[in-house]
Short mmCIF file of C-alpha atoms and ligand atoms in Angstrom, two decimals:
data_model
loop_
_atom_site.label_atom_id
_atom_site.label_comp_id
_atom_site.label_asym_id
_atom_site.label_seq_id
_atom_site.Cartn_x
_atom_site.Cartn_y
_atom_site.Cartn_z
CA MET A 1 -33.65 -141.60 65.25
CA LEU A 2 -33.82 -142.96 61.70
CA ALA A 3 -36.77 -145.32 61.99
CA GLY A 4 -39.77 -144.32 59.93
CA HIS A 5 -37.74 -142.23 57.47
CA ALA A 6 -37.37 -144.63 54.58
CA GLN A 7 -35.87 -142.75 51.64
CA ALA A 8 -37.19 -143.28 48.12
CA LEU A 9 -34.57 -144.58 45.72
CA PRO A 10 -33.96 -142.37 42.66
CA LEU A 11 -35.90 -143.53 39.63
CA ARG A 12 -33.92 -145.63 37.17
CA THR A 13 -35.02 -144.41 33.75
CA LEU A 14 -35.10 -147.03 30.99
CA PRO A 15 -35.36 -146.89 27.19
CA PRO A 16 -38.81 -147.33 25.66
CA GLY A 17 -40.09 -150.86 25.92
CA ALA A 18 -37.91 -151.84 28.88
CA LEU A 19 -39.66 -152.22 32.21
CA PRO A 20 -38.21 -152.43 35.74
CA GLU A 21 -39.57 -155.98 35.83
CA SER A 22 -37.73 -157.02 32.65
CA LEU A 23 -34.43 -155.36 33.52
CA ALA A 24 -33.29 -158.54 35.26
CA ALA A 25 -32.86 -160.04 31.78
CA CYS A 26 -30.30 -157.38 30.84
CA THR A 27 -26.74 -158.69 30.67
CA GLY A 28 -25.18 -155.25 30.26
CA CYS A 29 -23.80 -156.19 26.85
CA GLY A 30 -24.10 -152.59 25.63
CA GLN A 31 -25.46 -153.34 22.17
CA CYS A 32 -28.40 -150.98 22.75
CA VAL A 33 -25.99 -148.26 23.87
CA ASP A 34 -24.05 -148.54 20.62
CA ALA A 35 -27.25 -148.60 18.56
CA CYS A 36 -28.86 -145.45 20.01
CA PRO A 37 -28.45 -142.55 17.55
CA GLN A 38 -29.27 -140.04 20.29
CA ASP A 39 -26.44 -141.24 22.57
CA ILE A 40 -28.71 -141.24 25.60
CA LEU A 41 -28.11 -144.79 26.83
CA THR A 42 -25.35 -146.08 29.09
CA ILE A 43 -24.55 -149.10 31.23
CA ARG A 44 -24.72 -148.66 34.97
CA ASP A 45 -24.54 -151.43 37.55
CA ASP A 46 -24.29 -153.95 34.70
CA ALA A 47 -27.59 -152.94 33.09
CA VAL A 48 -28.96 -150.38 30.65
CA LEU A 49 -29.80 -146.88 31.86
CA LEU A 50 -31.47 -144.05 29.94
CA VAL A 51 -29.95 -140.65 30.71
CA PRO A 52 -32.70 -138.18 29.75
CA GLU A 53 -30.52 -135.19 30.66
CA GLN A 54 -28.40 -136.06 27.60
CA GLY A 55 -31.17 -135.61 25.08
CA GLU A 56 -34.48 -136.61 23.61
CA CYS A 57 -35.54 -140.15 22.80
CA THR A 58 -37.06 -140.32 19.34
CA PHE A 59 -38.63 -143.76 19.90
CA CYS A 60 -36.73 -145.05 16.89
CA ASN A 61 -36.66 -148.54 18.47
CA ALA A 62 -32.99 -149.10 17.54
CA CYS A 63 -32.21 -150.12 21.13
CA ALA A 64 -34.93 -152.75 21.20
CA ASP A 65 -33.94 -154.05 17.78
CA ALA A 66 -30.33 -154.45 18.91
CA CYS A 67 -31.11 -156.25 22.16
CA PRO A 68 -30.61 -160.03 22.15
CA GLU A 69 -32.37 -160.54 25.49
CA PRO A 70 -36.04 -160.23 26.58
CA VAL A 71 -35.60 -156.75 28.06
CA PHE A 72 -37.85 -154.77 25.73
CA VAL A 73 -41.31 -156.09 26.47
CA ALA A 74 -43.55 -153.01 26.12
CA PRO A 75 -42.93 -151.70 22.59
CA ARG A 76 -42.08 -147.99 22.29
CA VAL A 77 -43.54 -147.07 25.68
CA MET A 78 -41.58 -145.50 28.52
CA ALA A 79 -42.08 -146.66 32.11
CA HIS A 80 -41.73 -143.02 33.20
CA LEU A 81 -43.05 -139.57 32.46
CA VAL A 82 -41.89 -136.25 33.87
CA ARG A 83 -42.87 -133.83 36.60
CA ILE A 84 -42.32 -130.08 36.63
CA GLY A 85 -40.95 -129.32 40.08
CA ASP A 86 -40.98 -126.33 42.38
CA ASP A 87 -37.68 -125.00 41.01
CA CYS A 88 -39.52 -123.87 37.85
CA LEU A 89 -38.47 -120.26 37.23
CA THR A 90 -42.08 -119.11 36.89
CA ARG A 91 -42.58 -119.86 40.58
CA ALA A 92 -39.90 -117.25 41.28
CA GLY A 93 -41.66 -114.73 39.06
CA ILE A 94 -39.37 -115.25 36.06
CA ALA A 95 -41.00 -115.81 32.68
CA CYS A 96 -39.94 -119.02 30.90
CA MET A 97 -41.60 -121.30 28.37
CA SER A 98 -38.64 -123.47 27.33
CA CYS A 99 -40.26 -126.77 28.24
CA ARG A 100 -43.51 -125.91 26.49
CA ASP A 101 -41.59 -124.89 23.38
CA MET A 102 -39.56 -128.12 23.27
CA CYS A 103 -42.32 -130.65 23.86
CA PRO A 104 -43.17 -132.53 20.65
CA GLU A 105 -46.43 -133.80 22.12
CA ALA A 106 -47.90 -130.46 23.24
CA ALA A 107 -48.12 -132.03 26.69
CA ILE A 108 -47.17 -128.78 28.41
CA SER A 109 -49.45 -125.76 28.32
CA MET A 110 -48.94 -122.34 29.89
CA GLN A 111 -51.52 -121.34 32.47
CA SER A 112 -52.16 -117.65 32.92
CA ARG A 113 -51.96 -116.14 36.40
CA ILE A 114 -52.89 -112.66 37.54
CA GLY A 115 -49.79 -110.62 38.37
CA ALA A 116 -47.33 -113.43 37.68
CA PRO A 117 -45.72 -115.14 34.66
CA PHE A 118 -47.60 -117.89 32.87
CA HIS A 119 -47.02 -121.23 34.62
CA PRO A 120 -46.34 -124.56 32.82
CA VAL A 121 -48.87 -127.33 33.40
CA LEU A 122 -48.21 -130.91 32.30
CA ASP A 123 -50.89 -133.18 30.88
CA ALA A 124 -49.64 -136.55 32.12
CA ALA A 125 -51.81 -138.41 29.63
CA LEU A 126 -49.93 -136.79 26.72
CA CYS A 127 -46.39 -137.11 28.11
CA THR A 128 -44.38 -139.89 26.47
CA GLY A 129 -41.34 -139.44 28.73
CA CYS A 130 -39.21 -138.52 25.71
CA GLY A 131 -37.15 -136.10 27.80
CA ALA A 132 -37.01 -133.29 25.23
CA CYS A 133 -38.02 -130.81 27.92
CA ILE A 134 -35.43 -131.85 30.52
CA ALA A 135 -32.12 -130.49 29.22
CA PRO A 136 -33.56 -127.15 27.97
CA CYS A 137 -34.95 -126.28 31.42
CA PRO A 138 -32.63 -123.57 32.80
CA ALA A 139 -33.58 -124.43 36.38
CA ASP A 140 -33.24 -128.23 36.14
CA ALA A 141 -36.81 -128.32 37.38
CA ILE A 142 -38.06 -131.23 35.28
CA VAL A 143 -37.47 -134.73 36.58
CA PRO A 144 -38.57 -138.21 35.49
CA ILE A 145 -41.10 -139.99 37.67
CA ARG A 146 -42.51 -143.49 37.53
CA LYS A 147 -45.61 -143.75 35.36
CA GLU A 148 -48.62 -144.91 37.33
CA PRO A 149 -51.56 -146.79 35.75
CA ALA A 150 -53.70 -143.67 36.12
CA ASP A 151 -51.27 -141.73 33.87
CA ALA A 152 -51.58 -144.11 30.94
S1 SF4 B 1 -35.69 -145.61 20.97
FE1 SF4 B 1 -33.98 -144.86 19.73
S2 SF4 B 1 -33.53 -142.81 20.54
FE2 SF4 B 1 -34.77 -143.88 22.08
S3 SF4 B 1 -33.31 -144.82 23.49
FE3 SF4 B 1 -33.83 -146.37 21.95
S4 SF4 B 1 -32.27 -146.16 20.36
FE4 SF4 B 1 -32.20 -144.28 21.62
S1 SF4 B 2 -28.80 -154.75 24.42
FE1 SF4 B 2 -30.30 -155.61 25.87
S2 SF4 B 2 -29.10 -157.01 27.17
FE2 SF4 B 2 -27.62 -155.66 26.12
S3 SF4 B 2 -27.32 -153.91 27.56
FE3 SF4 B 2 -28.97 -153.32 26.16
S4 SF4 B 2 -30.87 -153.92 27.23
FE4 SF4 B 2 -29.17 -155.02 28.22
S1 SF4 B 3 -41.00 -135.71 28.47
FE1 SF4 B 3 -41.41 -135.28 26.26
S2 SF4 B 3 -43.65 -135.54 26.03
FE2 SF4 B 3 -43.23 -135.34 28.25
S3 SF4 B 3 -43.51 -133.14 28.68
FE3 SF4 B 3 -41.31 -133.48 28.29
S4 SF4 B 3 -41.05 -133.05 26.10
FE4 SF4 B 3 -43.25 -133.34 26.45
#
């Protein structure tokens, strides 16, 4: 029986300034994709998509500057941040600090534990959603999540 098992849709990550509510204005013209020096934007389902696995957003604003439509309505702010999931190697007793080392905001700190490797802890208030920590994670344990008002 399937009733009562609604499945959450995967989060659609957007470039800084674009919000889920403003995405309806996107025509899929691709001008932001061409403008991004980090090559982390693409068009999917006729609208812009940020692919954080491809690299870090530098918040250069080139995408917003190139866009002829009212898509970028929240300047230089991402609608997402990240979460460090249970696949983190430290949970399996393997030492790793790759995400902490890559974060330009010092949003990830390493928490000491007795008899186990240090464990990464994210400060949601400091995370910009830049994605610099995502690709370097050897366990693919870091995923984007929707930013809630309490995270801002
Ligand atoms: S702000 Fe710059 S680096 Fe980030 S997605 Fe837009 S164009 Fe790319
Ligand atoms: S430039 Fe603007 S309208 Fe064109 S694809 Fe990018 S976000 Fe959409
Ligand atoms: S998304 Fe960027 S700011 Fe957030 S934890 Fe990762 S590297 Fe740090």
